[in-house]
Amino acid sequence: MRRPMIAGNWKLNKTIAEACDLSTTLAQQLADVTAVDIIIAPVFTALSSVAATIKNSPVKLAGQNCYPVETGAFTGEVSPLMLKDAGCDYVIIGHSERRQLLDETDGFINQKMLKALEAGLKPILCVGETLQEREGNQILEVLTAQIKDGLVNLSADQMAEVVIAYEPVWAIGTGKTASDEQAQEAHSFIRGMLQGLFNQQVATQTRILYGGSVKPANVDGLMAMDDIDGALVGGASLKAEDFMRLVRFQAQ
Ligand code: PEP
């Protein structure tokens, strides 16, 4: 019922030429995929070149971030409209690296969500607890605040465009993956929250991706969980073979 999504977050990697090499391979070799949404998020400087290489393919483009203003005196920032203009359909918002390294707050993230939707982009909202928070039994508290505050003033209709990514911070880029059950538990909690904040339909229809060291060796188990609808992938999305295997996951 929920269409699976595999999204690659390329972070601060790849020149324009390298990005186009990878996107061209993916566009060609995943051309037959019809049942999975495939997303790649290169650096801003590569977006429009990559967009040209994936035209008429099932691979779609995402920005890794945006600023919640259309135009103006905001040196160094990129707006949702500009991402749209460069060929993006999606934008990653509130990635833990930005929350931690750049002090992004839930309120600021919420402004980005609203502006991205206004510009016609589908936001992928990232949430997840740190190791300290997990060890302090604060997981549900942290997820509650991130989801509730990140989705303030969004309507149930707008939620049809929103994807949520549960990414436990301790599992990102560390090689440590949450177990299938740990991830399922958090996803099910998030789905329950969506029911309370919006309604049953939003809870049932919203896609919740798992992120944190997803690789060919663990994707099938994760994708077999009831409430895991896809993956947001860093490291393994930089290698064509690995990413293509993730897109061709085999949930039992
Ligand atoms: C990410 O950057 O969102 C991520 C999950 O990275 P990795 O797959 O490398 O853990």
XYZ file of C-alpha atoms and ligand atoms in Angstrom:
262
model
C 0.000 0.000 0.000
C 2.887 2.370 0.807
C 5.294 2.623 -2.111
C 8.849 1.766 -1.014
C 11.498 4.453 -1.309
C 15.293 4.131 -1.369
C 17.031 7.503 -1.061
C 20.767 8.163 -1.331
C 22.226 11.067 0.611
C 25.569 11.766 -1.047
C 26.512 14.351 1.614
C 29.660 16.371 0.858
C 31.033 13.974 -1.761
C 31.694 13.901 -5.495
C 32.651 16.500 -8.062
C 30.145 17.295 -10.818
C 31.823 14.771 -13.156
C 31.856 12.032 -10.497
C 28.251 12.723 -9.560
C 27.172 12.525 -13.218
C 29.053 9.237 -13.699
C 27.181 7.660 -10.801
C 23.777 9.112 -11.717
C 24.170 8.018 -15.351
C 24.925 4.444 -14.241
C 21.940 4.421 -11.887
C 19.589 5.872 -14.518
C 20.642 3.230 -17.044
C 20.789 0.212 -14.788
C 17.661 0.944 -12.780
C 15.564 1.897 -15.819
C 13.351 -1.185 -15.358
C 12.403 -0.398 -11.736
C 8.747 0.559 -11.456
C 7.767 -0.401 -7.895
C 10.259 1.652 -5.860
C 10.824 5.417 -5.621
C 14.548 6.012 -6.174
C 15.998 9.298 -4.936
C 19.527 10.709 -5.011
C 20.726 13.837 -3.212
C 24.002 15.206 -4.646
C 25.681 18.430 -3.519
C 24.027 21.661 -4.730
C 26.717 22.362 -7.334
C 26.010 19.075 -9.124
C 22.192 19.217 -9.071
C 21.404 20.601 -12.507
C 24.068 18.525 -14.271
C 22.837 15.369 -12.540
C 19.227 16.313 -13.386
C 20.099 16.128 -17.092
C 21.510 12.592 -16.708
C 18.399 11.147 -15.001
C 15.756 12.695 -17.247
C 13.144 10.089 -18.276
C 14.505 7.582 -15.748
C 12.947 6.401 -12.472
C 15.703 8.177 -10.508
C 14.555 11.455 -8.924
C 16.530 14.308 -7.413
C 16.634 15.752 -3.886
C 18.411 18.679 -2.286
C 20.279 17.932 0.956
C 18.960 21.066 2.654
C 17.187 24.360 1.951
C 16.709 27.783 3.557
C 13.138 28.823 4.404
C 13.043 32.041 2.371
C 12.404 32.403 -1.393
C 15.003 35.045 -2.253
C 16.928 37.781 -0.456
C 20.017 38.738 1.484
C 20.956 35.306 2.843
C 24.492 34.757 1.618
C 25.354 31.147 0.961
C 21.833 29.758 1.230
C 19.630 27.983 -1.318
C 15.824 28.214 -1.354
C 13.243 25.510 -2.081
C 12.254 27.329 -5.301
C 15.866 27.201 -6.471
C 16.025 23.473 -5.763
C 12.843 23.030 -7.810
C 14.410 25.109 -10.562
C 17.504 22.856 -10.533
C 15.323 19.766 -11.052
C 14.595 18.548 -7.509
C 11.352 16.877 -6.494
C 12.456 16.242 -2.893
C 14.508 17.879 -0.157
C 16.103 16.340 2.933
C 15.302 18.442 6.004
C 16.679 18.259 9.543
C 19.447 15.723 8.919
C 21.191 14.919 12.200
C 24.498 16.261 10.874
C 22.828 19.649 10.451
C 21.069 19.415 13.815
C 24.344 18.574 15.545
C 27.030 20.473 13.608
C 24.973 23.527 12.669
C 22.629 23.670 15.660
C 19.436 23.446 13.641
C 16.386 23.571 15.895
C 12.997 21.925 15.449
C 11.453 25.383 14.936
C 13.841 26.243 12.096
C 13.320 22.791 10.592
C 9.559 23.364 10.733
C 9.934 26.625 8.752
C 11.880 24.714 6.103
C 9.176 22.033 5.940
C 6.479 24.660 5.318
C 8.506 26.553 2.698
C 9.536 23.364 0.901
C 5.892 22.287 0.629
C 4.878 25.759 -0.548
C 7.452 25.483 -3.352
C 6.112 22.075 -4.425
C 8.962 19.991 -3.000
C 8.382 16.786 -1.044
C 10.290 17.054 2.246
C 12.077 14.097 3.844
C 12.075 14.996 7.558
C 14.906 13.319 9.506
C 14.484 12.477 13.186
C 16.381 10.257 15.601
C 18.016 10.000 18.995
C 21.689 10.179 19.970
C 23.412 7.334 21.809
C 23.274 9.335 25.032
C 19.538 9.840 24.615
C 19.015 6.125 23.887
C 21.031 5.129 26.941
C 19.081 7.643 29.026
C 15.771 6.056 27.905
C 14.777 9.283 26.190
C 14.069 7.880 22.726
C 10.317 8.397 22.774
C 10.620 11.842 24.310
C 13.134 12.941 21.658
C 11.098 11.515 18.774
C 7.921 13.083 20.136
C 9.496 16.557 20.232
C 11.157 16.247 16.809
C 8.006 14.981 15.093
C 5.552 17.271 16.857
C 7.631 20.445 16.528
C 8.850 19.613 13.022
C 5.294 19.210 11.726
C 3.649 22.256 13.351
C 1.060 23.931 11.063
C 1.209 21.213 8.415
C -2.235 20.051 7.277
C -3.300 16.444 6.848
C -3.407 17.111 3.063
C 0.184 18.360 3.088
C 1.255 15.194 4.908
C 0.557 13.272 1.676
C 3.792 14.855 0.346
C 5.900 14.276 3.461
C 8.309 11.398 4.069
C 9.815 10.790 7.517
C 13.248 9.227 8.017
C 14.025 7.658 11.391
C 17.801 7.840 11.700
C 19.254 6.971 15.104
C 22.311 9.228 15.272
C 24.489 6.442 16.756
C 23.901 4.359 13.620
C 24.782 7.004 11.030
C 28.124 6.393 9.346
C 29.237 4.178 12.226
C 28.617 0.741 10.736
C 26.222 0.057 13.659
C 22.694 -0.564 12.435
C 19.634 -0.622 14.642
C 18.311 -4.176 14.757
C 15.246 -4.839 12.629
C 13.178 -4.908 15.823
C 14.660 -1.697 17.285
C 13.926 0.124 14.029
C 10.426 -1.347 13.766
C 9.651 -0.251 17.323
C 10.612 3.370 16.598
C 8.735 3.370 13.285
C 5.614 2.021 14.884
C 5.844 4.697 17.584
C 6.179 7.414 14.920
C 3.169 6.045 13.020
C 1.148 6.122 16.232
C 2.156 9.758 16.729
C 0.982 10.649 13.236
C -2.403 9.211 14.069
C -2.629 11.395 17.168
C -1.352 14.541 15.437
C -3.361 14.102 12.223
C -5.590 11.082 11.595
C -5.624 7.383 10.783
C -5.244 7.988 7.053
C -2.084 10.060 7.505
C -0.684 7.412 9.855
C -1.388 4.646 7.359
C -0.173 6.487 4.259
C 2.994 8.269 5.439
C 6.202 6.575 4.411
C 8.764 6.146 7.175
C 12.311 5.370 6.023
C 15.039 3.902 8.209
C 18.542 5.399 8.018
C 21.795 4.389 9.702
C 24.411 2.162 8.050
C 21.948 0.495 5.678
C 23.852 -1.787 3.321
C 23.232 -4.795 1.070
C 23.777 -7.156 4.026
C 21.008 -5.705 6.202
C 18.493 -4.095 3.832
C 16.314 -7.167 3.310
C 15.661 -7.721 7.026
C 14.859 -4.059 7.614
C 12.537 -3.867 4.612
C 10.636 -6.908 5.853
C 9.443 -4.976 8.933
C 5.796 -3.826 8.809
C 6.423 -0.132 9.389
C 9.695 0.292 7.471
C 8.894 1.664 4.030
C 12.360 2.355 2.716
C 15.838 3.586 3.537
C 17.783 6.826 3.635
C 21.333 5.802 2.863
C 24.646 7.620 3.178
C 27.820 5.559 2.660
C 26.320 2.746 0.581
C 24.657 5.222 -1.784
C 28.054 6.344 -3.089
C 28.751 2.978 -4.738
C 26.581 2.084 -7.728
C 26.570 -1.675 -7.046
C 25.599 -1.307 -3.401
C 22.910 1.303 -4.023
C 21.393 -0.743 -6.834
C 21.233 -3.775 -4.546
C 19.397 -1.679 -1.962
C 16.862 -0.570 -4.592
C 16.412 -4.241 -5.505
C 15.863 -5.286 -1.875
C 14.185 -8.624 -1.280
C 11.842 -8.276 1.679
C 10.485 -11.702 2.660
C 22.640 9.347 6.372
O 23.491 10.133 6.068
O 21.463 9.729 6.413
C 23.016 7.960 6.694
C 22.089 7.160 7.123
O 24.341 7.609 6.513
P 24.955 6.106 6.564
O 24.078 5.259 5.679
O 26.338 6.241 6.024
O 24.897 5.658 7.971
